[in-house]
Amino acid sequence: MTEFLGYDFFINAIIGVLIISVAAAMIGTYIVARRLVAISGGITHACFGGLGLGYYLGINPIAMAALFAIGSSLGVEWMSQRHKVREDSAIAVVWSIGMAVGVLFVFLTPGYVPELNAFLFGNIITISLTDLWVFGIYTLLLGGFFAWKFRQIVTCAFDRDFARVAGLPVRFITTVMTVMVALCIVLTIRLVGIMLLMSMISLPQMTAEIFCNRFKTIMWLSIALSVAGCLTGLFLSVYIDVPCSALIVITLAGVYLGCRVVKAVQNRTSRRGVAA
């Protein structure tokens, strides 16, 4: 297994996993705190509209997917805030429209579009140096915004009504974080696929919530869990020769279930001690 460390593509995959884990942990903690995990699924499926249109028009599908992702995420906020539409209902709207537009333009595009499989399942091994630079810059911008507005982000995530009463810039914080969520999804969907992306922005956070309830603690623990799970899955995939994305998801899910069992045993032991 160690001989793979001599290959540039494998080193790029390891670095990519570390960068993506940090960004996904920050974005995932925000999404989980706002109870909006479903929005990631809505945006990823809305991206297919941009991908299909990009292939049909012969322009960069990633750029078009980014426009669709940002537009759909802002559309969810607009419908929920201005027109009092429930956020889950707004997500369902952009989800279905994005998929419908994507299917339509993929059907109209001459020939076969094999690249769409990469957006479904991804392939960490194909991460290039350019991908690392782009996602590294994005992660630095995201980390800088968190450092600058951390307390306001936390307040807006947990209670936007209180944040408005307190005079915080709720619209600014929400809009920036919505755009950051959309960009994170677009940048990672081609690298790790929808399947792995959904797990990286939910399972580590759900695991961290078992043991702690503070935003910062959950975020840092999510980073550690995500890095450990992704590296474990990556190295296991090399050893047993199976897709690494599937192994990473299984590893993260296994850690979550294991922590649930441990917590349940601890709670039962504590209750018995109190009863005694």
Coordinates of C-alpha atoms in Angstrom, one line a residue:
M1 CA 0.0 0.0 0.0
T2 CA 2.8 2.4 0.8
E3 CA 4.0 2.3 -2.8
F4 CA 0.9 4.4 -3.8
L5 CA 2.4 7.3 -1.8
G6 CA 4.9 7.7 -4.5
Y7 CA 2.2 8.6 -7.1
D8 CA 1.2 12.2 -7.5
F9 CA -2.5 11.3 -8.1
F10 CA -2.7 9.5 -4.7
I11 CA -1.0 12.4 -2.9
N12 CA -3.5 14.8 -4.6
A13 CA -6.3 12.6 -3.4
I14 CA -5.1 12.7 0.2
I15 CA -4.7 16.5 0.1
G16 CA -8.1 16.8 -1.5
V17 CA -9.7 14.7 1.2
L18 CA -8.2 16.9 3.9
I19 CA -9.3 20.2 2.2
I20 CA -12.8 18.9 1.4
S21 CA -13.2 17.5 5.0
V22 CA -12.6 21.0 6.5
A23 CA -14.9 22.8 4.1
A24 CA -17.7 20.1 4.4
A25 CA -17.5 20.1 8.2
M26 CA -18.0 23.9 8.4
I27 CA -20.8 23.9 5.8
G28 CA -22.3 20.7 7.2
T29 CA -22.4 22.1 10.8
Y30 CA -24.2 25.2 9.6
I31 CA -26.7 23.2 7.6
V32 CA -27.4 20.8 10.4
A33 CA -27.8 23.6 12.9
R34 CA -30.4 25.2 10.6
R35 CA -32.1 21.8 10.1
L36 CA -31.5 22.2 6.3
V37 CA -29.7 19.0 5.4
A38 CA -32.3 18.5 2.6
I39 CA -31.2 21.7 0.9
S40 CA -27.9 20.0 -0.1
G41 CA -29.9 17.4 -1.9
G42 CA -32.1 20.0 -3.6
I43 CA -29.1 22.0 -4.8
T44 CA -27.2 19.0 -6.0
H45 CA -30.2 17.9 -8.1
A46 CA -30.8 21.4 -9.3
C47 CA -27.2 21.4 -10.6
F48 CA -28.2 18.8 -13.1
G49 CA -30.2 21.5 -14.8
G50 CA -27.0 23.6 -15.2
L51 CA -25.0 20.5 -16.3
G52 CA -27.6 19.6 -19.0
L53 CA -27.8 23.2 -20.3
G54 CA -24.1 23.5 -20.3
Y55 CA -23.6 20.4 -22.4
Y56 CA -26.4 21.4 -24.7
L57 CA -25.0 24.9 -25.3
G58 CA -21.4 23.6 -25.5
I59 CA -20.1 25.8 -22.7
N60 CA -18.4 24.9 -19.4
P61 CA -21.0 22.7 -17.5
I62 CA -19.4 23.4 -14.1
A63 CA -19.8 27.1 -14.6
M64 CA -23.5 26.7 -15.6
A65 CA -24.0 24.3 -12.7
A66 CA -22.6 26.9 -10.3
L67 CA -25.1 29.5 -11.7
F68 CA -28.0 27.0 -11.2
A69 CA -26.8 26.1 -7.7
I70 CA -26.5 29.7 -6.5
G71 CA -29.8 30.6 -8.2
S72 CA -31.6 27.7 -6.7
S73 CA -30.2 28.2 -3.2
L74 CA -31.1 31.9 -3.3
G75 CA -34.5 31.0 -4.7
V76 CA -35.2 28.8 -1.7
E77 CA -34.3 31.7 0.7
W78 CA -36.4 34.1 -1.4
M79 CA -39.5 31.9 -1.4
S80 CA -39.2 31.1 2.3
Q81 CA -38.6 34.7 3.4
R82 CA -40.6 36.8 1.0
H83 CA -43.5 34.5 0.2
K84 CA -43.7 32.5 3.4
V85 CA -43.2 29.2 1.6
R86 CA -41.9 26.4 3.8
E87 CA -38.3 25.7 3.2
D88 CA -38.8 22.0 2.6
S89 CA -41.5 22.9 0.0
A90 CA -39.2 25.4 -1.7
I91 CA -36.4 22.8 -1.8
A92 CA -38.8 20.3 -3.5
V93 CA -39.6 22.9 -6.1
V94 CA -36.0 23.6 -7.1
W95 CA -35.1 19.9 -6.8
S96 CA -37.8 18.9 -9.4
I97 CA -37.3 21.8 -11.7
G98 CA -33.5 21.3 -11.8
M99 CA -33.8 17.6 -12.6
A100 CA -36.5 18.2 -15.2
V101 CA -34.4 20.9 -17.0
G102 CA -31.3 18.6 -16.8
V103 CA -33.1 15.6 -18.2
L104 CA -34.6 17.7 -21.0
F105 CA -31.3 19.2 -22.2
V106 CA -29.3 16.0 -21.8
F107 CA -31.9 14.3 -24.1
L108 CA -31.6 17.2 -26.6
T109 CA -27.8 17.1 -26.5
P110 CA -26.5 15.0 -29.5
G111 CA -24.5 11.9 -28.6
Y112 CA -23.8 10.4 -25.2
V113 CA -22.7 12.4 -22.1
P114 CA -20.6 10.0 -20.1
E115 CA -19.3 12.7 -17.7
L116 CA -22.7 12.7 -15.9
N117 CA -21.7 9.5 -14.1
A118 CA -18.8 11.4 -12.5
F119 CA -21.2 13.8 -11.0
L120 CA -23.2 11.0 -9.5
F121 CA -20.4 8.9 -8.0
G122 CA -17.3 11.0 -8.3
N123 CA -13.7 9.8 -8.2
I124 CA -11.3 11.2 -5.6
I125 CA -8.4 9.7 -7.4
T126 CA -9.0 12.1 -10.4
I127 CA -8.4 15.3 -8.3
S128 CA -5.9 17.5 -10.1
L129 CA -3.6 20.2 -8.9
T130 CA -5.9 22.8 -10.3
D131 CA -8.8 21.3 -8.4
L132 CA -6.7 21.5 -5.2
W133 CA -5.9 25.2 -5.8
V134 CA -9.5 26.1 -6.5
F135 CA -10.9 24.3 -3.6
G136 CA -8.1 25.5 -1.3
I137 CA -8.9 29.1 -2.2
Y138 CA -12.6 28.5 -1.5
T139 CA -11.8 26.9 1.8
L140 CA -9.6 29.8 2.8
L141 CA -12.4 32.3 1.9
L142 CA -14.9 30.2 3.9
G143 CA -12.7 29.9 6.9
G144 CA -12.0 33.7 6.8
F145 CA -15.7 34.4 6.7
F146 CA -16.3 32.1 9.7
A147 CA -13.5 33.7 11.6
W148 CA -14.9 37.2 10.9
K149 CA -18.6 36.5 11.6
F150 CA -18.5 33.4 13.6
R151 CA -20.8 34.5 16.5
Q152 CA -23.3 36.0 14.0
I153 CA -23.3 32.9 11.9
V154 CA -24.0 30.7 14.9
T155 CA -26.8 33.0 16.1
C156 CA -28.4 33.2 12.6
A157 CA -28.1 29.4 12.3
F158 CA -29.9 28.6 15.5
D159 CA -32.4 31.5 15.8
R160 CA -32.9 34.0 13.0
D161 CA -35.8 35.7 14.7
F162 CA -33.6 36.5 17.8
A163 CA -30.8 37.6 15.5
R164 CA -33.1 40.1 13.8
V165 CA -34.3 41.5 17.1
A166 CA -30.7 41.8 18.2
G167 CA -29.9 43.9 15.1
L168 CA -27.6 41.4 13.4
P169 CA -27.3 41.5 9.6
V170 CA -29.3 38.4 9.1
R171 CA -29.9 38.9 5.4
F172 CA -26.2 39.4 4.7
I173 CA -25.1 36.4 6.8
T174 CA -27.8 34.1 5.3
T175 CA -27.1 35.2 1.7
V176 CA -23.4 34.7 2.0
M177 CA -23.7 31.3 3.7
T178 CA -26.3 30.3 1.1
V179 CA -23.9 31.1 -1.7
M180 CA -21.1 29.3 0.2
V181 CA -23.2 26.2 0.5
A182 CA -24.0 26.3 -3.2
L183 CA -20.3 26.7 -4.2
C184 CA -19.2 23.9 -1.9
I185 CA -21.7 21.6 -3.5
V186 CA -20.7 22.5 -7.0
L187 CA -17.0 22.3 -6.3
T188 CA -17.2 18.9 -4.6
I189 CA -19.9 17.2 -6.6
R190 CA -17.5 16.4 -9.5
L191 CA -14.7 15.3 -7.2
V192 CA -16.6 13.1 -4.7
G193 CA -20.1 12.7 -6.2
I194 CA -23.5 13.3 -4.8
M195 CA -23.4 10.1 -2.7
L196 CA -20.2 11.0 -0.8
L197 CA -21.0 14.7 -0.6
M198 CA -24.3 14.1 1.2
S199 CA -22.6 11.9 3.8
M200 CA -19.7 14.3 4.4
I201 CA -22.1 17.2 5.3
S202 CA -24.4 15.1 7.5
L203 CA -22.8 12.0 9.1
P204 CA -19.8 13.6 10.9
Q205 CA -22.1 16.3 12.3
M206 CA -24.7 13.8 13.4
T207 CA -21.9 11.7 15.1
A208 CA -20.5 14.8 16.8
E209 CA -23.9 15.8 18.1
I210 CA -24.1 12.6 20.1
F211 CA -21.4 13.8 22.4
C212 CA -21.6 17.6 22.3
N213 CA -24.0 20.4 21.5
R214 CA -21.9 23.5 21.0
F215 CA -21.5 24.7 17.4
K216 CA -17.7 25.1 17.5
T217 CA -17.1 21.8 19.2
I218 CA -19.4 20.0 16.7
M219 CA -17.5 21.7 13.8
W220 CA -14.0 20.7 15.0
L221 CA -15.1 17.2 15.9
S222 CA -16.8 16.9 12.5
I223 CA -13.5 17.8 10.8
A224 CA -11.6 15.1 12.8
L225 CA -14.3 12.5 12.1
S226 CA -14.5 13.4 8.4
V227 CA -10.7 13.3 7.9
A228 CA -10.3 10.0 9.7
G229 CA -13.3 8.4 7.9
C230 CA -12.2 9.6 4.5
L231 CA -8.5 8.6 4.9
T232 CA -9.6 5.2 6.2
G233 CA -11.9 4.6 3.3
L234 CA -9.3 5.8 0.8
F235 CA -6.6 3.5 2.0
L236 CA -9.0 0.5 2.4
S237 CA -10.1 1.1 -1.2
V238 CA -6.5 0.7 -2.4
Y239 CA -6.1 -2.5 -0.3
I240 CA -9.3 -4.3 -1.4
D241 CA -9.7 -2.6 -4.8
V242 CA -13.2 -1.2 -4.6
P243 CA -14.6 2.4 -5.2
C244 CA -13.3 4.6 -2.4
S245 CA -16.5 6.8 -2.3
A246 CA -18.6 3.8 -1.2
L247 CA -16.1 2.7 1.4
I248 CA -15.9 6.3 2.9
V249 CA -19.7 6.4 3.2
I250 CA -19.8 3.0 4.8
T251 CA -16.9 4.0 7.2
L252 CA -18.7 7.2 8.3
A253 CA -22.0 5.4 8.7
G254 CA -20.3 2.7 10.7
V255 CA -18.7 5.3 13.0
Y256 CA -22.1 6.9 13.5
L257 CA -23.8 3.6 14.4
G258 CA -20.9 2.6 16.7
C259 CA -21.1 5.9 18.6
R260 CA -24.9 5.5 18.9
V261 CA -24.4 2.1 20.5
V262 CA -21.7 3.4 22.9
K263 CA -23.9 6.4 23.9
A264 CA -26.9 4.1 24.5
V265 CA -24.8 1.8 26.7
Q266 CA -23.5 4.8 28.6
N267 CA -27.1 6.1 29.2
R268 CA -28.3 2.7 30.3
T269 CA -25.4 2.4 32.7
S270 CA -26.0 5.8 34.1
R271 CA -29.7 5.1 34.7
R272 CA -28.8 1.9 36.5
G273 CA -26.4 3.7 38.7
V274 CA -28.9 6.4 39.6
A275 CA -31.5 3.7 40.4
A276 CA -29.1 1.8 42.6

